[in-house]
GROMACS .gro file of C-alpha atoms in nm:
model
  134
    1MET     CA    1   0.019  -0.006  -0.014
    2THR     CA    2   0.139   0.329  -0.078
    3ILE     CA    3   0.035   0.616   0.102
    4VAL     CA    4   0.035   0.998   0.017
    5THR     CA    5   0.032   1.291   0.253
    6SER     CA    6  -0.187   1.592   0.251
    7GLN     CA    7   0.103   1.794   0.195
    8GLU     CA    8   0.223   1.583  -0.127
    9ILE     CA    9  -0.129   1.608  -0.265
   10ALA     CA   10  -0.131   1.976  -0.195
   11ARG     CA   11   0.161   2.019  -0.376
   12PHE     CA   12   0.011   1.841  -0.707
   13ARG     CA   13  -0.309   2.067  -0.665
   14SER     CA   14  -0.112   2.392  -0.658
   15GLN     CA   15   0.079   2.312  -0.970
   16LEU     CA   16  -0.231   2.097  -1.152
   17SER     CA   17  -0.535   2.333  -1.080
   18HIS     CA   18  -0.599   2.378  -1.430
   19ASN     CA   19  -0.625   2.009  -1.495
   20PRO     CA   20  -0.969   1.874  -1.426
   21GLU     CA   21  -0.892   1.511  -1.462
   22ALA     CA   22  -0.573   1.552  -1.235
   23MET     CA   23  -0.813   1.740  -0.980
   24GLN     CA   24  -1.081   1.440  -1.007
   25ALA     CA   25  -0.780   1.196  -0.931
   26LEU     CA   26  -0.631   1.418  -0.640
   27ASP     CA   27  -1.002   1.422  -0.482
   28ALA     CA   28  -1.045   1.018  -0.526
   29ILE     CA   29  -0.682   0.991  -0.326
   30GLU     CA   30  -0.774   1.221  -0.047
   31ASP     CA   31  -1.127   1.042  -0.055
   32CYS     CA   32  -0.920   0.720  -0.023
   33GLU     CA   33  -0.715   0.892   0.278
   34GLY     CA   34  -0.395   0.899   0.037
   35ASP     CA   35  -0.398   0.522  -0.045
   36LEU     CA   36  -0.278   0.559  -0.430
   37GLU     CA   37  -0.368   0.194  -0.516
   38ASP     CA   38  -0.731   0.235  -0.393
   39ALA     CA   39  -0.767   0.555  -0.534
   40ALA     CA   40  -0.642   0.433  -0.890
   41ILE     CA   41  -0.858   0.101  -0.887
   42ALA     CA   42  -1.157   0.329  -0.811
   43LEU     CA   43  -1.053   0.567  -1.105
   44ALA     CA   44  -0.962   0.299  -1.364
   45ILE     CA   45  -1.323   0.167  -1.298
   46ARG     CA   46  -1.508   0.479  -1.335
   47ALA     CA   47  -1.306   0.543  -1.676
   48GLY     CA   48  -1.454   0.188  -1.775
   49GLN     CA   49  -1.154  -0.045  -1.720
   50GLN     CA   50  -1.149  -0.358  -1.475
   51PRO     CA   51  -0.850  -0.353  -1.292
   52GLN     CA   52  -0.769  -0.688  -1.066
   53SER     CA   53  -0.863  -0.513  -0.752
   54ASP     CA   54  -0.687  -0.824  -0.527
   55ASN     CA   55  -0.350  -0.737  -0.719
   56ALA     CA   56  -0.183  -0.488  -0.495
   57ARG     CA   57   0.081  -0.449  -0.757
   58TRP     CA   58  -0.164  -0.323  -1.039
   59LEU     CA   59  -0.044   0.055  -0.996
   60ASP     CA   60   0.310  -0.023  -0.982
   61ASP     CA   61   0.250  -0.226  -1.305
   62LEU     CA   62   0.074   0.032  -1.469
   63ALA     CA   63   0.352   0.301  -1.358
   64LYS     CA   64   0.629   0.045  -1.514
   65LYS     CA   65   0.411   0.048  -1.841
   66CYS     CA   66   0.425   0.432  -1.817
   67ARG     CA   67   0.813   0.422  -1.762
   68ALA     CA   68   0.952   0.499  -2.093
   69VAL     CA   69   0.734   0.847  -2.101
   70ILE     CA   70   0.784   0.922  -1.703
   71CYS     CA   71   1.195   0.886  -1.757
   72LYS     CA   72   1.209   1.068  -2.093
   73PRO     CA   73   1.507   1.315  -2.052
   74GLU     CA   74   1.298   1.643  -2.097
   75PHE     CA   75   1.080   1.544  -1.784
   76ARG     CA   76   1.365   1.413  -1.570
   77GLN     CA   77   1.497   1.718  -1.434
   78ASP     CA   78   1.166   1.857  -1.385
   79LEU     CA   79   1.059   1.557  -1.182
   80LEU     CA   80   1.364   1.603  -0.975
   81ASP     CA   81   1.297   1.969  -0.930
   82GLY     CA   82   0.923   1.913  -0.815
   83SER     CA   83   0.763   2.009  -1.142
   84TYR     CA   84   0.481   1.787  -1.263
   85THR     CA   85   0.266   1.970  -1.499
   86GLN     CA   86   0.443   1.879  -1.831
   87VAL     CA   87   0.488   1.492  -1.741
   88ILE     CA   88   0.122   1.475  -1.651
   89GLU     CA   89  -0.004   1.686  -1.960
   90TYR     CA   90   0.204   1.471  -2.168
   91LEU     CA   91   0.097   1.113  -1.998
   92ALA     CA   92  -0.243   1.182  -2.032
   93GLN     CA   93  -0.257   1.209  -2.401
   94THR     CA   94  -0.059   0.887  -2.446
   95PRO     CA   95  -0.279   0.578  -2.522
   96LEU     CA   96  -0.126   0.404  -2.231
   97LEU     CA   97  -0.363   0.487  -2.006
   98PRO     CA   98  -0.712   0.703  -1.910
   99ALA     CA   99  -0.612   1.062  -1.843
  100ILE     CA  100  -0.763   1.046  -1.513
  101LEU     CA  101  -0.466   0.792  -1.411
  102ALA     CA  102  -0.204   0.996  -1.483
  103THR     CA  103  -0.183   1.162  -1.160
  104PRO     CA  104  -0.183   0.861  -0.952
  105VAL     CA  105   0.060   0.682  -1.206
  106LEU     CA  106   0.326   0.952  -1.140
  107MET     CA  107   0.258   0.973  -0.774
  108SER     CA  108   0.344   0.611  -0.780
  109ALA     CA  109   0.663   0.637  -0.977
  110LEU     CA  110   0.773   0.942  -0.770
  111ASN     CA  111   0.693   0.745  -0.427
  112GLN     CA  112   0.987   0.509  -0.558
  113GLY     CA  113   1.250   0.802  -0.618
  114VAL     CA  114   1.300   0.935  -0.992
  115PRO     CA  115   1.647   0.773  -0.998
  116ASN     CA  116   1.512   0.410  -0.878
  117PHE     CA  117   1.206   0.424  -1.097
  118CYS     CA  118   1.423   0.502  -1.404
  119GLU     CA  119   1.727   0.300  -1.343
  120PRO     CA  120   1.584   0.031  -1.575
  121ILE     CA  121   1.617   0.263  -1.874
  122ASP     CA  122   1.943   0.390  -1.745
  123ALA     CA  123   2.070   0.037  -1.746
  124HIS     CA  124   1.915  -0.022  -2.083
  125PHE     CA  125   2.070   0.271  -2.240
  126GLU     CA  126   2.421   0.209  -2.069
  127GLN     CA  127   2.411  -0.146  -2.199
  128VAL     CA  128   2.280  -0.030  -2.558
  129TYR     CA  129   2.517   0.289  -2.584
  130GLY     CA  130   2.814   0.241  -2.339
  131ASP     CA  131   2.887   0.571  -2.154
  132ARG     CA  132   2.713   0.773  -2.430
  133SER     CA  133   2.380   0.899  -2.406
  134PRO     CA  134   2.115   0.859  -2.683
   0.00000   0.00000   0.00000
């Protein structure tokens, strides 16, 4: 179970106040007392998906599916600096997930820490390109 604090929710609210899907997601997270997995499953059902609610790893698996987007070089420094707007907007426009799930997916990834979450991609590029970046 991943619990986010009211301060984390407030930080997202301040940056994403113009984004209706993000605000709905943050409302759901608050309604679930910060439990990201419960909120994400409720939002997914609302969006017409049928997640396996008994699978506690469902949100983590969805975040992994979005790893290539979240860890794009143009987003990484923003995330490290605590800026979420661009990556949420980009992620919400991809066919990877319903837009309403972009916020809990990003929160899940951030909870793991950007370097840890992006490490598999970094390891892949290092293996393919050596010390050079793509």
